[in-house]
Short mmCIF file of N, CA and C in Angstrom, two decimals:
data_model
loop_
_atom_site.label_atom_id
_atom_site.label_comp_id
_atom_site.label_asym_id
_atom_site.label_seq_id
_atom_site.Cartn_x
_atom_site.Cartn_y
_atom_site.Cartn_z
N MET A 1356 9.97 1.16 -15.58
CA MET A 1356 8.46 1.42 -15.90
C MET A 1356 7.58 2.63 -16.03
N PHE A 1357 8.19 3.48 -14.65
CA PHE A 1357 7.47 4.75 -14.55
C PHE A 1357 8.60 5.95 -15.56
N ASP A 1358 9.28 5.36 -15.95
CA ASP A 1358 10.64 6.32 -16.62
C ASP A 1358 8.99 7.42 -17.87
N ASP A 1359 8.54 5.36 -18.74
CA ASP A 1359 7.89 6.00 -19.92
C ASP A 1359 7.20 7.40 -19.34
N VAL A 1360 6.41 7.43 -18.15
CA VAL A 1360 5.04 8.07 -17.93
C VAL A 1360 5.64 9.22 -17.40
N VAL A 1361 6.83 9.32 -16.98
CA VAL A 1361 7.17 10.52 -16.80
C VAL A 1361 7.97 11.53 -17.73
N THR A 1362 8.93 10.63 -18.63
CA THR A 1362 9.46 11.40 -19.96
C THR A 1362 8.65 11.29 -20.95
N THR A 1363 7.40 10.11 -21.50
CA THR A 1363 6.96 10.58 -22.90
C THR A 1363 5.36 11.14 -22.13
N GLY A 1364 5.14 10.46 -21.31
CA GLY A 1364 4.07 11.05 -21.10
C GLY A 1364 2.98 10.25 -21.07
N SER A 1365 3.17 8.67 -21.75
CA SER A 1365 2.26 8.24 -22.14
C SER A 1365 2.58 7.26 -21.37
N ALA A 1366 1.17 6.37 -20.54
CA ALA A 1366 1.41 5.41 -19.47
C ALA A 1366 1.94 3.77 -20.40
N PRO A 1367 3.03 3.17 -20.10
CA PRO A 1367 2.72 2.05 -20.11
C PRO A 1367 1.92 0.76 -20.47
N ALA A 1368 2.33 -0.01 -21.53
CA ALA A 1368 1.01 -0.98 -20.89
C ALA A 1368 1.01 -2.04 -19.99
N ALA A 1369 0.04 -1.94 -19.35
CA ALA A 1369 -0.16 -2.84 -17.69
C ALA A 1369 0.91 -3.84 -18.24
N ALA A 1370 1.87 -4.68 -17.10
CA ALA A 1370 2.00 -5.50 -17.16
C ALA A 1370 0.81 -6.90 -16.87
N PRO A 1371 0.82 -8.16 -16.40
CA PRO A 1371 0.32 -8.66 -16.00
C PRO A 1371 0.19 -8.79 -14.37
N GLU A 1372 1.32 -8.67 -13.36
CA GLU A 1372 1.07 -8.37 -12.14
C GLU A 1372 0.55 -7.29 -11.78
N ALA A 1373 1.14 -6.49 -12.75
CA ALA A 1373 0.44 -5.04 -12.31
C ALA A 1373 -1.40 -4.88 -12.19
N ALA A 1374 -1.48 -5.54 -13.33
CA ALA A 1374 -3.27 -5.84 -13.68
C ALA A 1374 -4.04 -6.36 -12.65
N ALA A 1375 -3.28 -7.82 -12.28
CA ALA A 1375 -3.97 -8.23 -11.04
C ALA A 1375 -2.85 -8.43 -9.88
N PRO A 1376 -2.69 -7.60 -9.07
CA PRO A 1376 -1.57 -8.07 -8.05
C PRO A 1376 -1.61 -8.91 -6.90
N GLU A 1377 -3.18 -9.08 -6.85
CA GLU A 1377 -3.77 -10.21 -6.21
C GLU A 1377 -2.98 -11.54 -6.23
N ALA A 1378 -2.63 -11.49 -7.51
CA ALA A 1378 -2.32 -12.77 -8.64
C ALA A 1378 -0.89 -12.86 -8.71
N ALA A 1379 -0.25 -11.90 -8.16
CA ALA A 1379 1.03 -11.78 -8.09
C ALA A 1379 2.05 -12.36 -7.11
N ALA A 1380 3.52 -12.83 -7.15
CA ALA A 1380 3.94 -13.63 -6.29
C ALA A 1380 4.48 -12.27 -5.52
N PRO A 1381 4.53 -13.13 -3.77
CA PRO A 1381 4.57 -12.36 -2.51
C PRO A 1381 5.48 -11.59 -3.11
N GLY A 1382 6.26 -10.06 -2.68
CA GLY A 1382 7.17 -9.53 -3.21
C GLY A 1382 7.19 -9.27 -4.74
N ALA A 1383 6.31 -9.13 -5.32
CA ALA A 1383 6.45 -9.18 -6.61
C ALA A 1383 6.04 -7.23 -6.69
N GLY A 1384 5.48 -6.65 -5.92
CA GLY A 1384 5.41 -5.67 -6.07
C GLY A 1384 6.31 -4.09 -5.67
N TRP A 1385 5.94 -2.52 -5.86
CA TRP A 1385 6.56 -2.17 -5.74
C TRP A 1385 6.73 -1.76 -4.01
N SER A 1386 8.31 -1.46 -3.60
CA SER A 1386 8.07 -1.75 -1.85
C SER A 1386 8.06 -0.25 -1.90
N SER A 1387 7.70 0.17 -0.54
CA SER A 1387 8.54 1.64 0.15
C SER A 1387 9.00 2.74 -0.95
N THR A 1388 10.48 2.15 -0.93
CA THR A 1388 11.05 3.20 -1.71
C THR A 1388 10.62 3.45 -2.70
N GLU A 1389 10.56 2.03 -4.04
CA GLU A 1389 10.46 2.60 -4.84
C GLU A 1389 9.30 3.21 -5.00
N LEU A 1390 8.21 3.46 -4.55
CA LEU A 1390 7.55 4.34 -4.40
C LEU A 1390 7.17 5.60 -4.34
N SER A 1391 8.36 5.81 -3.49
CA SER A 1391 9.27 6.90 -2.93
C SER A 1391 9.51 8.11 -3.81
N GLU A 1392 10.74 6.86 -4.18
CA GLU A 1392 10.75 7.36 -5.76
C GLU A 1392 10.69 7.74 -6.93
N LEU A 1393 9.31 7.19 -7.23
CA LEU A 1393 8.27 7.52 -8.04
C LEU A 1393 8.32 8.77 -7.94
N ALA A 1394 7.16 8.96 -6.66
CA ALA A 1394 6.83 10.65 -6.54
C ALA A 1394 7.92 11.21 -6.37
N THR A 1395 9.09 11.12 -6.10
CA THR A 1395 10.69 12.31 -6.12
C THR A 1395 10.36 12.41 -8.01
N ARG A 1396 10.57 11.22 -8.89
CA ARG A 1396 10.65 11.30 -10.35
C ARG A 1396 9.24 12.47 -10.79
N LEU A 1397 8.11 12.10 -10.45
CA LEU A 1397 6.99 13.00 -10.72
C LEU A 1397 7.15 14.46 -10.41
N ALA A 1398 7.84 14.51 -9.75
CA ALA A 1398 8.08 16.05 -9.37
C ALA A 1398 8.80 16.92 -10.57
N THR A 1399 9.39 15.83 -11.18
CA THR A 1399 10.29 16.61 -11.94
C THR A 1399 9.76 16.81 -13.47
N VAL A 1400 8.19 16.47 -13.55
CA VAL A 1400 7.66 16.12 -14.62
C VAL A 1400 8.17 17.22 -15.84
N ASP A 1401 8.64 17.31 -17.10
CA ASP A 1401 9.02 18.06 -17.92
C ASP A 1401 7.16 19.30 -18.73
N LEU A 1402 8.12 20.50 -18.29
CA LEU A 1402 6.33 21.40 -18.73
C LEU A 1402 6.53 21.73 -19.47
N ASP A 1403 7.89 21.77 -20.22
CA ASP A 1403 8.41 22.84 -21.16
C ASP A 1403 8.13 21.60 -22.89
N GLY A 1404 7.05 20.96 -22.54
CA GLY A 1404 7.12 20.58 -23.75
C GLY A 1404 5.44 20.83 -24.75
N SER A 1405 5.01 20.56 -25.59
CA SER A 1405 3.98 21.05 -26.62
C SER A 1405 2.38 21.05 -25.96
N ASP A 1406 1.51 21.50 -26.69
CA ASP A 1406 0.08 21.12 -26.07
C ASP A 1406 0.08 19.70 -25.74
N ALA A 1407 -0.11 19.16 -26.92
CA ALA A 1407 -0.65 18.03 -26.74
C ALA A 1407 0.17 16.88 -25.96
N GLU A 1408 1.97 17.44 -25.82
CA GLU A 1408 2.70 16.31 -24.77
C GLU A 1408 1.70 16.38 -23.46
N ARG A 1409 1.33 18.19 -23.19
CA ARG A 1409 1.12 18.41 -21.53
C ARG A 1409 -0.34 17.93 -21.53
N VAL A 1410 -1.12 17.73 -22.50
CA VAL A 1410 -2.61 16.66 -22.82
C VAL A 1410 -2.12 14.90 -22.83
N ASP A 1411 -0.90 14.18 -23.42
CA ASP A 1411 -0.68 13.30 -23.14
C ASP A 1411 -0.38 12.88 -21.47
N GLN A 1412 0.56 13.79 -20.99
CA GLN A 1412 1.00 13.84 -19.50
C GLN A 1412 -0.07 13.88 -18.65
N LEU A 1413 -0.92 14.61 -18.86
CA LEU A 1413 -2.06 14.72 -18.46
C LEU A 1413 -3.36 13.90 -17.88
N THR A 1414 -3.67 12.88 -18.92
CA THR A 1414 -3.86 11.32 -19.25
C THR A 1414 -2.80 10.13 -18.36
N ALA A 1415 -1.46 10.66 -18.74
CA ALA A 1415 -0.73 9.60 -18.34
C ALA A 1415 -0.65 10.01 -16.41
N LEU A 1416 -0.64 10.79 -16.44
CA LEU A 1416 -0.99 11.17 -14.86
C LEU A 1416 -2.04 10.90 -14.32
N GLU A 1417 -3.24 11.19 -14.72
CA GLU A 1417 -4.88 10.60 -14.22
C GLU A 1417 -4.51 9.67 -14.46
N HIS A 1418 -3.85 8.37 -15.01
CA HIS A 1418 -4.15 6.99 -14.91
C HIS A 1418 -3.32 6.03 -14.11
N VAL A 1419 -2.12 6.58 -13.68
CA VAL A 1419 -1.14 6.94 -11.56
C VAL A 1419 -2.16 7.42 -11.24
N LYS A 1420 -2.65 8.51 -11.15
CA LYS A 1420 -3.43 8.30 -9.72
C LYS A 1420 -4.25 7.41 -9.38
N ALA A 1421 -5.30 7.38 -10.36
CA ALA A 1421 -6.21 5.74 -9.94
C ALA A 1421 -5.51 4.77 -9.34
N ALA A 1422 -4.22 4.65 -10.17
CA ALA A 1422 -4.09 3.15 -9.73
C ALA A 1422 -3.09 3.74 -8.67
N CYS A 1423 -2.92 4.48 -8.09
CA CYS A 1423 -2.60 5.14 -6.85
C CYS A 1423 -3.34 4.88 -5.83
N ALA A 1424 -4.92 4.98 -6.29
CA ALA A 1424 -5.98 4.84 -5.04
C ALA A 1424 -6.28 3.75 -4.83
N ALA A 1425 -6.49 2.96 -6.19
CA ALA A 1425 -6.83 1.78 -6.04
C ALA A 1425 -5.86 1.08 -5.20
N ALA A 1426 -3.96 1.30 -5.62
CA ALA A 1426 -3.29 -0.09 -4.05
C ALA A 1426 -3.58 0.81 -3.09
N GLN A 1427 -3.62 2.28 -3.13
CA GLN A 1427 -3.88 2.76 -1.37
C GLN A 1427 -5.21 1.94 -0.68
N ALA A 1428 -5.91 1.50 -1.08
CA ALA A 1428 -7.32 1.03 -1.06
C ALA A 1428 -7.22 -0.24 -1.05
N ARG A 1429 -6.46 -1.58 -1.78
CA ARG A 1429 -5.67 -2.64 -1.04
C ARG A 1429 -4.95 -2.81 0.36
N LEU A 1430 -4.11 -1.84 -0.41
CA LEU A 1430 -2.96 -1.74 1.26
C LEU A 1430 -3.82 -2.02 2.62
N THR A 1431 -5.09 -0.90 2.18
CA THR A 1431 -5.53 -0.30 3.75
C THR A 1431 -6.43 -1.12 4.08
N ASP A 1432 -7.19 -1.57 3.04
CA ASP A 1432 -7.69 -3.39 3.11
C ASP A 1432 -7.02 -4.16 4.09
N ARG A 1433 -6.00 -4.65 3.44
CA ARG A 1433 -4.90 -5.81 4.26
C ARG A 1433 -4.83 -5.32 5.64
N PHE A 1434 -4.17 -3.78 5.95
CA PHE A 1434 -3.27 -3.11 6.93
C PHE A 1434 -4.74 -3.74 7.78
N VAL A 1435 -5.80 -2.91 7.67
CA VAL A 1435 -7.31 -3.52 8.66
C VAL A 1435 -7.42 -5.00 9.31
N GLU A 1436 -7.21 -5.13 7.93
CA GLU A 1436 -7.65 -7.01 8.51
C GLU A 1436 -6.55 -7.49 8.94
N SER A 1437 -5.03 -7.19 9.15
CA SER A 1437 -4.29 -7.60 9.82
C SER A 1437 -4.18 -6.90 10.73
N GLN A 1438 -4.73 -6.00 11.31
CA GLN A 1438 -4.66 -5.54 12.68
C GLN A 1438 -6.16 -6.28 13.27
N ALA A 1439 -7.05 -6.12 12.61
CA ALA A 1439 -8.45 -6.70 13.58
C ALA A 1439 -7.47 -8.46 13.71
N GLN A 1440 -6.69 -8.99 13.07
CA GLN A 1440 -6.53 -9.81 13.19
C GLN A 1440 -5.57 -10.46 14.48
N LEU A 1441 -4.69 -9.66 14.51
CA LEU A 1441 -3.49 -9.65 15.59
C LEU A 1441 -4.39 -8.60 16.84
N ALA A 1442 -5.39 -8.35 16.51
CA ALA A 1442 -6.38 -7.91 18.17
C ALA A 1442 -6.94 -9.63 18.27
N ARG A 1443 -7.66 -9.99 17.52
CA ARG A 1443 -8.16 -11.49 17.99
C ARG A 1443 -7.10 -12.04 18.51
N HIS A 1444 -5.94 -12.34 18.19
CA HIS A 1444 -5.43 -12.85 18.37
C HIS A 1444 -4.80 -13.14 19.91
N TRP A 1445 -4.55 -11.13 19.93
CA TRP A 1445 -4.33 -10.92 21.78
C TRP A 1445 -5.57 -11.15 22.40
N HIS A 1446 -7.07 -10.84 21.89
CA HIS A 1446 -7.78 -11.37 23.04
C HIS A 1446 -8.18 -12.74 23.85
N GLU A 1447 -8.03 -13.71 22.71
CA GLU A 1447 -7.81 -15.30 22.64
C GLU A 1447 -6.62 -14.94 23.57
N GLN A 1448 -5.78 -14.66 23.66
CA GLN A 1448 -4.62 -14.53 24.99
C GLN A 1448 -4.79 -14.50 25.55
N ALA A 1449 -5.76 -13.30 25.76
CA ALA A 1449 -6.18 -12.26 27.17
C ALA A 1449 -7.40 -13.69 27.76
N ARG A 1450 -7.83 -14.17 27.31
CA ARG A 1450 -9.29 -15.45 27.51
C ARG A 1450 -8.26 -15.98 27.78
N ALA A 1451 -7.32 -16.83 27.05
CA ALA A 1451 -6.49 -17.95 27.73
C ALA A 1451 -5.81 -18.08 29.45
N CYS A 1452 -5.12 -16.45 29.04
CA CYS A 1452 -4.21 -16.05 30.28
C CYS A 1452 -5.09 -16.20 31.76
N SER A 1453 -6.76 -15.45 31.58
CA SER A 1453 -7.73 -15.07 32.16
C SER A 1453 -8.47 -16.95 32.82
N GLU A 1454 -8.74 -17.31 31.87
CA GLU A 1454 -8.62 -18.96 32.63
C GLU A 1454 -7.82 -20.03 33.11
N ALA A 1455 -6.55 -19.70 32.90
CA ALA A 1455 -5.48 -19.90 33.45
C ALA A 1455 -4.57 -18.92 35.00
N ALA A 1456 -5.46 -18.82 34.72
CA ALA A 1456 -5.99 -17.46 36.52
C ALA A 1456 -3.96 -16.67 36.13
N ASP A 1457 -3.55 -16.64 34.89
CA ASP A 1457 -2.21 -15.26 34.91
C ASP A 1457 -2.44 -14.62 35.21
N PHE A 1458 -2.64 -13.29 35.81
CA PHE A 1458 -3.03 -12.15 35.79
C PHE A 1458 -1.96 -11.00 35.11
N ASP A 1459 -0.92 -11.17 35.27
CA ASP A 1459 0.02 -10.68 34.55
C ASP A 1459 -0.13 -11.31 32.80
N GLY A 1460 0.14 -12.61 32.70
CA GLY A 1460 -0.39 -12.39 31.28
C GLY A 1460 -1.61 -12.08 30.73
N TRP A 1461 -2.47 -11.98 31.42
CA TRP A 1461 -3.52 -11.69 30.86
C TRP A 1461 -3.47 -9.58 30.88
N CYS A 1462 -2.90 -8.86 31.81
CA CYS A 1462 -3.50 -7.53 32.15
C CYS A 1462 -2.11 -7.55 30.42
N THR A 1463 -0.74 -7.88 30.02
CA THR A 1463 -0.45 -7.68 28.81
C THR A 1463 -0.77 -8.42 27.94
N ALA A 1464 -1.58 -9.14 27.60
CA ALA A 1464 -2.22 -9.24 26.34
C ALA A 1464 -3.11 -8.53 26.09
N ARG A 1465 -4.47 -7.91 27.14
CA ARG A 1465 -5.46 -6.90 27.08
C ARG A 1465 -4.53 -5.94 26.34
N GLU A 1466 -3.56 -5.49 27.26
CA GLU A 1466 -2.73 -4.10 26.48
C GLU A 1466 -2.07 -4.40 24.92
N GLN A 1467 -1.95 -5.32 24.65
CA GLN A 1467 -1.49 -5.68 23.32
C GLN A 1467 -2.55 -5.54 22.35
N ALA A 1468 -4.06 -6.35 22.86
CA ALA A 1468 -5.21 -6.16 22.39
C ALA A 1468 -5.65 -4.74 22.01
#
C-alpha cells in the first residue's frame, strides 16, 4: 500500500478498514514493525522527478502526515484509557487488601497503582 505513496507520489484509495479503523477486526491494523518500515521507506523518497511529480509527492505526504497524526491521537487515547483502567484496578486491589488487613498486599497494590 505505501509503495504507491513512495514511488508514484499519489495516495492509494483508502481501504474500508483504513477509513474506519475502529470497525476493523482486532490486529487488522499496521504493527509497529510495519510502521517503522513505512518510515524507512519514506526516507528514500525520489527527489529527482519533475516539479509536477514533486507536487504530487508533497500532496501524498500531507495525506500521510494527517493520517499519522490521527492514528497517533487514537493510540494515545487508547493508551491513556488503558493506563487509567489499570490504575483503577490496582487502587481497588489496594482497598481490598486494606479491608483484609493484608499490609504487604496493600503495599504492592499501591506501588502498582
